[in-house]
Coordinates of C-alpha atoms and ligand atoms in Angstrom, one line a residue:
M1 CA -97.2 -34.2 -218.0
N2 CA -99.4 -36.7 -219.9
K3 CA -102.4 -34.8 -221.3
A4 CA -104.6 -37.7 -220.6
M5 CA -103.9 -37.4 -216.9
G6 CA -105.1 -33.9 -216.7
N7 CA -108.5 -32.7 -215.9
D8 CA -109.1 -30.9 -219.2
W9 CA -110.5 -33.9 -220.9
K10 CA -114.2 -34.1 -220.4
T11 CA -116.7 -36.9 -221.1
I12 CA -118.6 -36.1 -224.3
I13 CA -120.3 -39.5 -224.6
S14 CA -120.0 -42.3 -222.2
L15 CA -121.3 -45.7 -223.3
G16 CA -121.6 -48.9 -221.4
A17 CA -121.1 -52.1 -223.2
E18 CA -121.2 -55.6 -221.9
G19 CA -118.2 -55.8 -219.5
G20 CA -116.7 -52.5 -220.5
S21 CA -117.2 -49.0 -221.6
I22 CA -116.4 -46.6 -224.5
T23 CA -116.0 -43.0 -223.9
L24 CA -115.6 -40.1 -226.3
L25 CA -113.5 -37.5 -224.6
G26 CA -113.2 -33.9 -225.6
K27 CA -111.0 -31.0 -224.6
E28 CA -111.8 -27.4 -225.4
Q29 CA -108.5 -25.9 -226.6
Q30 CA -110.0 -22.5 -227.4
P31 CA -113.6 -21.3 -226.9
G32 CA -115.7 -23.5 -229.2
Q33 CA -112.7 -25.4 -230.5
W34 CA -112.5 -28.9 -229.3
V35 CA -110.3 -32.0 -229.9
F36 CA -111.6 -35.4 -229.2
K37 CA -110.3 -38.9 -228.6
K38 CA -111.7 -42.2 -227.8
A39 CA -111.2 -44.2 -224.6
V40 CA -112.0 -47.9 -224.4
N41 CA -112.2 -50.0 -221.4
E42 CA -112.5 -53.6 -222.6
M43 CA -113.4 -56.7 -220.7
N44 CA -110.0 -58.3 -220.9
F45 CA -108.8 -55.9 -218.2
D46 CA -108.0 -57.9 -215.1
D47 CA -109.3 -55.3 -212.7
L48 CA -112.4 -54.4 -214.7
E49 CA -114.4 -53.9 -211.6
D50 CA -112.0 -51.3 -210.4
E51 CA -114.0 -48.1 -210.4
S52 CA -111.0 -46.0 -211.1
F53 CA -111.1 -47.2 -214.7
Q54 CA -114.5 -45.7 -215.3
P55 CA -115.2 -42.1 -216.2
T56 CA -117.3 -40.8 -213.4
E57 CA -121.1 -40.8 -213.9
S58 CA -121.8 -37.6 -212.0
T59 CA -119.1 -35.2 -213.1
E60 CA -117.6 -34.1 -216.3
E61 CA -114.1 -35.0 -215.2
V62 CA -112.4 -38.1 -216.1
R63 CA -110.5 -39.7 -213.3
P64 CA -106.8 -40.5 -213.7
L65 CA -106.5 -43.5 -216.0
K66 CA -104.3 -46.4 -214.9
S67 CA -103.5 -48.0 -218.2
S68 CA -102.3 -46.5 -221.5
L69 CA -104.4 -49.2 -223.1
Y70 CA -107.4 -47.3 -221.9
N71 CA -106.6 -44.5 -224.3
R72 CA -105.9 -45.4 -227.8
G73 CA -106.0 -43.9 -231.2
K74 CA -105.6 -40.5 -232.5
E75 CA -107.2 -37.2 -231.7
A76 CA -109.9 -35.9 -233.9
T77 CA -110.1 -32.2 -234.6
S78 CA -113.7 -32.0 -235.8
W79 CA -117.0 -33.3 -234.6
E80 CA -117.5 -35.4 -237.7
K81 CA -114.2 -37.1 -237.2
A82 CA -115.0 -37.5 -233.5
I83 CA -118.1 -39.4 -234.3
K84 CA -116.2 -41.5 -236.8
L85 CA -114.0 -42.7 -233.9
L86 CA -117.0 -44.5 -232.5
D87 CA -118.0 -46.0 -235.9
H88 CA -116.1 -49.2 -235.0
Y89 CA -118.9 -49.9 -232.5
P90 CA -122.6 -50.2 -232.9
W91 CA -122.6 -47.2 -230.5
P92 CA -126.3 -46.2 -230.8
L93 CA -127.3 -49.7 -229.6
L94 CA -125.0 -49.4 -226.5
N95 CA -126.1 -48.2 -223.1
P96 CA -125.7 -44.4 -223.0
R97 CA -124.6 -43.2 -219.5
E98 CA -123.6 -39.6 -220.0
V99 CA -123.7 -36.9 -222.6
H100 CA -122.0 -33.6 -222.2
P101 CA -124.6 -30.9 -222.0
A102 CA -122.9 -28.7 -224.6
F103 CA -123.1 -31.6 -227.1
R104 CA -126.6 -32.8 -226.5
K105 CA -128.0 -31.6 -229.9
R106 CA -125.0 -32.7 -231.9
V107 CA -125.0 -36.2 -230.3
W108 CA -128.7 -36.5 -231.0
N109 CA -128.2 -35.5 -234.6
A110 CA -125.4 -38.0 -235.0
L111 CA -127.5 -40.7 -233.4
Q112 CA -130.4 -40.0 -235.7
K113 CA -128.2 -40.2 -238.7
E114 CA -126.6 -43.5 -237.6
V115 CA -130.0 -45.0 -236.8
K116 CA -131.5 -43.9 -240.2
E117 CA -128.5 -45.3 -242.1
K118 CA -127.8 -48.5 -240.2
Y119 CA -130.2 -49.5 -237.5
G120 CA -133.8 -48.4 -238.2
Y121 CA -136.2 -50.1 -235.9
R122 CA -133.4 -52.3 -234.5
I123 CA -133.0 -49.5 -231.9
D124 CA -135.7 -50.3 -229.4
S125 CA -137.8 -47.7 -227.6
H126 CA -136.2 -48.4 -224.3
R127 CA -132.7 -47.6 -225.7
L128 CA -134.1 -44.6 -227.5
N129 CA -135.7 -43.3 -224.3
K130 CA -132.3 -43.4 -222.6
W131 CA -130.7 -41.4 -225.4
S132 CA -133.5 -38.9 -225.5
K133 CA -133.3 -38.3 -221.7
L134 CA -129.6 -37.5 -222.1
C135 CA -129.8 -35.5 -225.3
L136 CA -133.2 -34.0 -225.3
P137 CA -134.2 -33.8 -221.6
E138 CA -136.7 -31.0 -222.5
Y139 CA -138.8 -33.3 -224.7
S140 CA -141.0 -36.2 -223.6
P141 CA -139.5 -39.5 -224.7
K142 CA -142.7 -40.3 -226.4
M143 CA -142.3 -37.3 -228.8
V144 CA -138.8 -38.4 -229.4
T145 CA -139.9 -42.0 -230.2
L146 CA -142.6 -40.8 -232.6
S147 CA -140.1 -38.5 -234.4
T148 CA -137.7 -41.3 -234.8
W149 CA -140.2 -43.8 -236.1
L150 CA -141.5 -41.1 -238.5
Q151 CA -138.0 -40.6 -239.9
N152 CA -137.4 -44.3 -240.2
S153 CA -140.6 -45.4 -241.7
T154 CA -140.9 -46.0 -245.4
H155 CA -144.7 -45.6 -245.6
T156 CA -146.7 -43.7 -243.1
T157 CA -150.5 -43.2 -243.0
V158 CA -152.2 -40.7 -240.7
L159 CA -155.8 -41.2 -239.7
T160 CA -157.6 -38.2 -238.3
G161 CA -160.8 -37.6 -236.5
A162 CA -162.8 -34.8 -234.9
G163 CA -160.0 -34.1 -232.3
M164 CA -157.8 -33.0 -235.1
S165 CA -160.0 -30.0 -235.8
T166 CA -161.0 -28.9 -232.2
E167 CA -158.0 -26.5 -232.1
S168 CA -159.6 -24.8 -235.1
N169 CA -162.5 -24.3 -232.7
I170 CA -164.8 -26.7 -234.5
P171 CA -166.7 -28.5 -231.9
D172 CA -165.7 -32.1 -231.4
F173 CA -168.8 -34.2 -232.0
R174 CA -168.0 -36.8 -229.4
S175 CA -166.2 -35.0 -226.6
K176 CA -168.0 -33.9 -223.5
E177 CA -168.8 -30.4 -224.9
G178 CA -169.5 -31.7 -228.4
W179 CA -172.4 -31.0 -230.7
W180 CA -174.1 -34.3 -230.2
N181 CA -174.8 -33.8 -226.6
N182 CA -177.2 -31.0 -227.6
I183 CA -178.5 -32.5 -230.8
D184 CA -178.8 -36.2 -231.3
P185 CA -177.2 -37.0 -234.6
R186 CA -179.3 -40.0 -235.1
T187 CA -182.3 -37.8 -235.6
V188 CA -180.7 -35.2 -237.9
A189 CA -177.7 -36.5 -239.8
T190 CA -179.7 -39.3 -241.3
T191 CA -181.2 -40.4 -244.6
D192 CA -184.5 -40.5 -242.7
A193 CA -184.3 -36.8 -241.8
L194 CA -183.2 -35.9 -245.3
R195 CA -186.3 -37.5 -246.8
N196 CA -188.9 -36.9 -244.1
N197 CA -187.7 -34.0 -242.0
Y198 CA -185.8 -31.8 -244.5
D199 CA -186.4 -28.6 -242.6
L200 CA -184.5 -29.9 -239.6
F201 CA -181.9 -31.5 -241.8
H202 CA -181.3 -28.3 -243.7
E203 CA -181.2 -26.2 -240.5
F204 CA -178.7 -28.5 -238.9
Y205 CA -176.3 -28.5 -241.8
S206 CA -176.7 -24.8 -242.5
M207 CA -175.6 -24.3 -238.9
R208 CA -172.6 -26.5 -239.3
I209 CA -171.6 -24.9 -242.5
D210 CA -171.9 -21.5 -240.8
A211 CA -169.9 -22.7 -237.9
L212 CA -167.1 -23.6 -240.2
K213 CA -166.9 -20.2 -241.9
G214 CA -164.9 -18.6 -239.2
C215 CA -162.5 -21.6 -238.8
T216 CA -159.2 -22.2 -240.6
P217 CA -156.7 -25.0 -240.5
H218 CA -154.4 -24.8 -237.5
K219 CA -150.6 -25.3 -237.0
G220 CA -151.1 -29.1 -236.7
H221 CA -152.8 -29.3 -240.2
E222 CA -149.9 -27.2 -241.6
I223 CA -147.4 -29.6 -240.1
L224 CA -149.1 -32.6 -241.6
A225 CA -149.0 -30.8 -245.0
A226 CA -145.3 -30.1 -244.6
W227 CA -144.7 -33.7 -243.6
E228 CA -146.4 -34.9 -246.8
Y229 CA -144.3 -32.5 -248.9
K230 CA -141.1 -33.7 -247.2
G231 CA -142.1 -37.3 -247.8
L232 CA -142.5 -38.2 -244.2
I233 CA -146.1 -39.2 -244.6
Q234 CA -147.8 -40.7 -247.6
A235 CA -151.5 -40.4 -247.0
I236 CA -154.2 -39.0 -244.7
A237 CA -157.4 -40.8 -244.2
T238 CA -159.8 -38.5 -242.3
Q239 CA -163.2 -38.9 -240.6
N240 CA -163.5 -35.1 -240.8
V241 CA -165.7 -33.5 -243.4
D242 CA -164.3 -29.9 -242.9
G243 CA -161.8 -30.1 -245.8
F244 CA -159.0 -28.7 -243.6
H245 CA -156.3 -31.2 -244.7
Y246 CA -156.8 -30.1 -248.3
A247 CA -157.0 -26.4 -247.2
A248 CA -153.6 -26.8 -245.4
G249 CA -152.0 -28.2 -248.5
N250 CA -152.2 -32.0 -248.2
K251 CA -152.8 -33.8 -251.5
N252 CA -153.2 -37.4 -250.6
V253 CA -156.3 -37.1 -248.5
Y254 CA -159.1 -39.6 -248.3
E255 CA -162.3 -38.2 -246.8
L256 CA -163.9 -41.3 -245.3
H257 CA -167.1 -39.4 -244.3
G258 CA -167.3 -37.2 -247.3
S259 CA -167.1 -33.4 -247.4
I260 CA -169.3 -30.7 -246.1
Q261 CA -167.9 -28.4 -248.7
K262 CA -169.4 -30.3 -251.6
F263 CA -173.1 -30.5 -252.5
H264 CA -175.3 -32.6 -254.7
C265 CA -178.9 -33.5 -255.5
E266 CA -180.2 -36.4 -253.4
N267 CA -182.4 -37.4 -256.4
C268 CA -180.2 -37.1 -259.5
A269 CA -176.8 -36.8 -257.8
K270 CA -175.7 -33.9 -260.0
S271 CA -173.5 -31.4 -258.1
A272 CA -174.8 -28.1 -256.7
K273 CA -173.3 -25.0 -255.2
E274 CA -173.1 -24.2 -251.5
D275 CA -175.3 -21.0 -251.9
E276 CA -178.0 -23.1 -253.7
F277 CA -178.1 -25.4 -250.7
L278 CA -178.0 -22.6 -248.1
S279 CA -180.8 -20.8 -249.8
K280 CA -182.8 -24.0 -249.7
S281 CA -183.2 -24.1 -253.5
N282 CA -184.3 -27.3 -255.2
C283 CA -182.1 -29.1 -257.8
K284 CA -182.0 -27.0 -261.0
F285 CA -182.0 -30.2 -263.1
C286 CA -184.7 -32.3 -261.5
G287 CA -186.2 -30.3 -258.6
G288 CA -184.9 -32.8 -256.0
K289 CA -183.6 -31.9 -252.6
L290 CA -180.0 -30.7 -252.2
R291 CA -177.7 -32.0 -249.6
P292 CA -174.0 -31.8 -248.5
G293 CA -171.6 -34.5 -249.6
V294 CA -171.2 -36.0 -246.1
V295 CA -171.9 -39.6 -245.2
L296 CA -175.2 -39.8 -243.2
F297 CA -176.1 -42.3 -240.6
G298 CA -177.4 -45.2 -242.6
E299 CA -175.2 -44.6 -245.6
M300 CA -172.1 -46.5 -246.9
L301 CA -168.7 -45.0 -246.8
P302 CA -167.4 -43.7 -250.1
E303 CA -166.0 -46.8 -251.6
E304 CA -163.0 -45.3 -253.3
S305 CA -161.8 -43.4 -250.2
W306 CA -162.2 -46.5 -248.1
T307 CA -160.4 -48.8 -250.5
E308 CA -157.5 -46.4 -251.0
S309 CA -157.1 -45.8 -247.3
L310 CA -157.0 -49.5 -246.6
S311 CA -154.4 -50.0 -249.3
H312 CA -152.2 -47.3 -247.7
I313 CA -152.7 -48.7 -244.2
R314 CA -151.8 -52.2 -245.3
K315 CA -148.5 -51.2 -246.7
S316 CA -147.6 -48.8 -243.9
D317 CA -145.0 -49.5 -241.4
L318 CA -146.3 -46.6 -239.3
V319 CA -149.9 -45.6 -238.7
I320 CA -150.6 -42.5 -236.7
V321 CA -154.1 -42.0 -235.4
I322 CA -155.0 -38.5 -234.3
G323 CA -158.0 -37.2 -232.5
T324 CA -160.5 -39.9 -232.9
S325 CA -162.3 -41.9 -230.3
L326 CA -162.2 -44.9 -232.6
E327 CA -165.8 -45.6 -231.9
V328 CA -166.9 -45.2 -235.5
Y329 CA -166.8 -48.5 -237.4
P330 CA -165.1 -49.3 -239.7
A331 CA -162.5 -46.6 -239.1
S332 CA -162.2 -48.1 -235.6
Q333 CA -160.7 -51.2 -237.1
L334 CA -158.0 -49.4 -239.2
P335 CA -155.0 -49.6 -236.8
Q336 CA -155.5 -53.4 -236.5
M337 CA -155.2 -53.7 -240.2
T338 CA -151.5 -53.0 -240.3
S339 CA -148.5 -54.9 -239.3
G340 CA -146.6 -51.7 -238.8
K341 CA -146.2 -49.6 -235.7
T342 CA -149.3 -47.8 -234.4
V343 CA -149.5 -44.5 -232.6
Y344 CA -152.5 -43.0 -230.9
I345 CA -152.7 -39.2 -230.2
N346 CA -155.7 -37.9 -228.4
A347 CA -156.7 -35.3 -225.8
E348 CA -158.5 -38.1 -224.0
V349 CA -156.9 -41.5 -223.6
D350 CA -158.4 -44.6 -221.9
A351 CA -157.8 -48.3 -221.5
S352 CA -159.4 -49.2 -224.8
H353 CA -156.4 -47.8 -226.6
H354 CA -153.9 -50.1 -225.0
N355 CA -153.2 -52.1 -228.2
F356 CA -151.3 -49.2 -229.7
D357 CA -147.5 -49.3 -229.7
L358 CA -147.3 -45.7 -228.5
I359 CA -150.0 -43.6 -226.8
I360 CA -149.7 -39.8 -226.5
E361 CA -152.2 -37.9 -224.5
G362 CA -152.4 -34.3 -225.7
K363 CA -154.0 -32.0 -228.2
A364 CA -153.2 -32.7 -231.8
G365 CA -151.7 -29.4 -232.7
E366 CA -149.5 -29.3 -229.6
V367 CA -148.2 -32.8 -230.0
L368 CA -147.5 -32.4 -233.7
K369 CA -145.6 -29.1 -233.0
L370 CA -143.3 -30.8 -230.5
V371 CA -142.7 -33.8 -232.8
D372 CA -142.1 -31.5 -235.8
E373 CA -139.3 -29.7 -233.9
L374 CA -137.5 -33.1 -233.8
V375 CA -137.8 -34.1 -237.4
Ligands
LIG401 ZN1 -181.4 -33.4 -259.2

């Protein structure tokens, strides 16, 4: 009996091409030990429309095949060789119809490797979504798309805002439960308050420094640090002043709004220690008022951080914005300054973000954890 006629061969990958199909078949000879072969149904078959030529969509069985031309080539005894059987075709770009459940992860890994080596961004997100639904049904296609872009980009910049830190239990300044609903920042975090209402200014920043004491970087910060170490991201520009990206281990961090962990004299600009600020001491050099190194309303952004961030963003082919409402100029303009792909991750998403290539609604740490599982 012809082996190909039996029911032992199962569809491992079924691909639809224009006017035909390509199928990788597999047979489990012993538990965990498979042999594979390729089956091609090309468009020069007279009875192409005859359904009996197609592997079934809904079952793992392959129907009896009419023509020996359908089955060609040799059998492969390893997964690596099996995938090589498909190399003759741009198989990642074809229409995936079926993936054997036991091979989902292996097919996905093979696909990722092919895409990275040969296709890059030529595989569009529509095709990628189809693959991810078959291979990684437990992941949202958006996570899969982001993980694929991340692995295929040559220069990635991440821009983070307050939402990056909310999972460290630092209040988000602009969300509904944020600080600013209780205390109007325009009256406190200003050069005017620093000069004319120092007691209030000092109280406000002492409170914020105190609130940070019990907070540490969360899993999402650690993932970004690991990604930098692995070369997946090249820089982080942050609107946060909490220093958590540094604390998590990132090195290329640009603090666009300064740092609440650094202090200096408002008058002579010499640096000071945190406890000197908290104890409300005056500058030991000139007697001036001490202040945290954050950007106050009415002040310019630190020029070097801004310039360096811009330079990274301009050469990025992927910019990932995490946890910022993008209301703060000029950071709000950053994503539009790149010709690369743009991704927006935030707990709250609205219509104003429509100009991003990919929008993921969710908490920073949770989204990053899922994407990290795929890279
Ligand atoms: Zn001074």
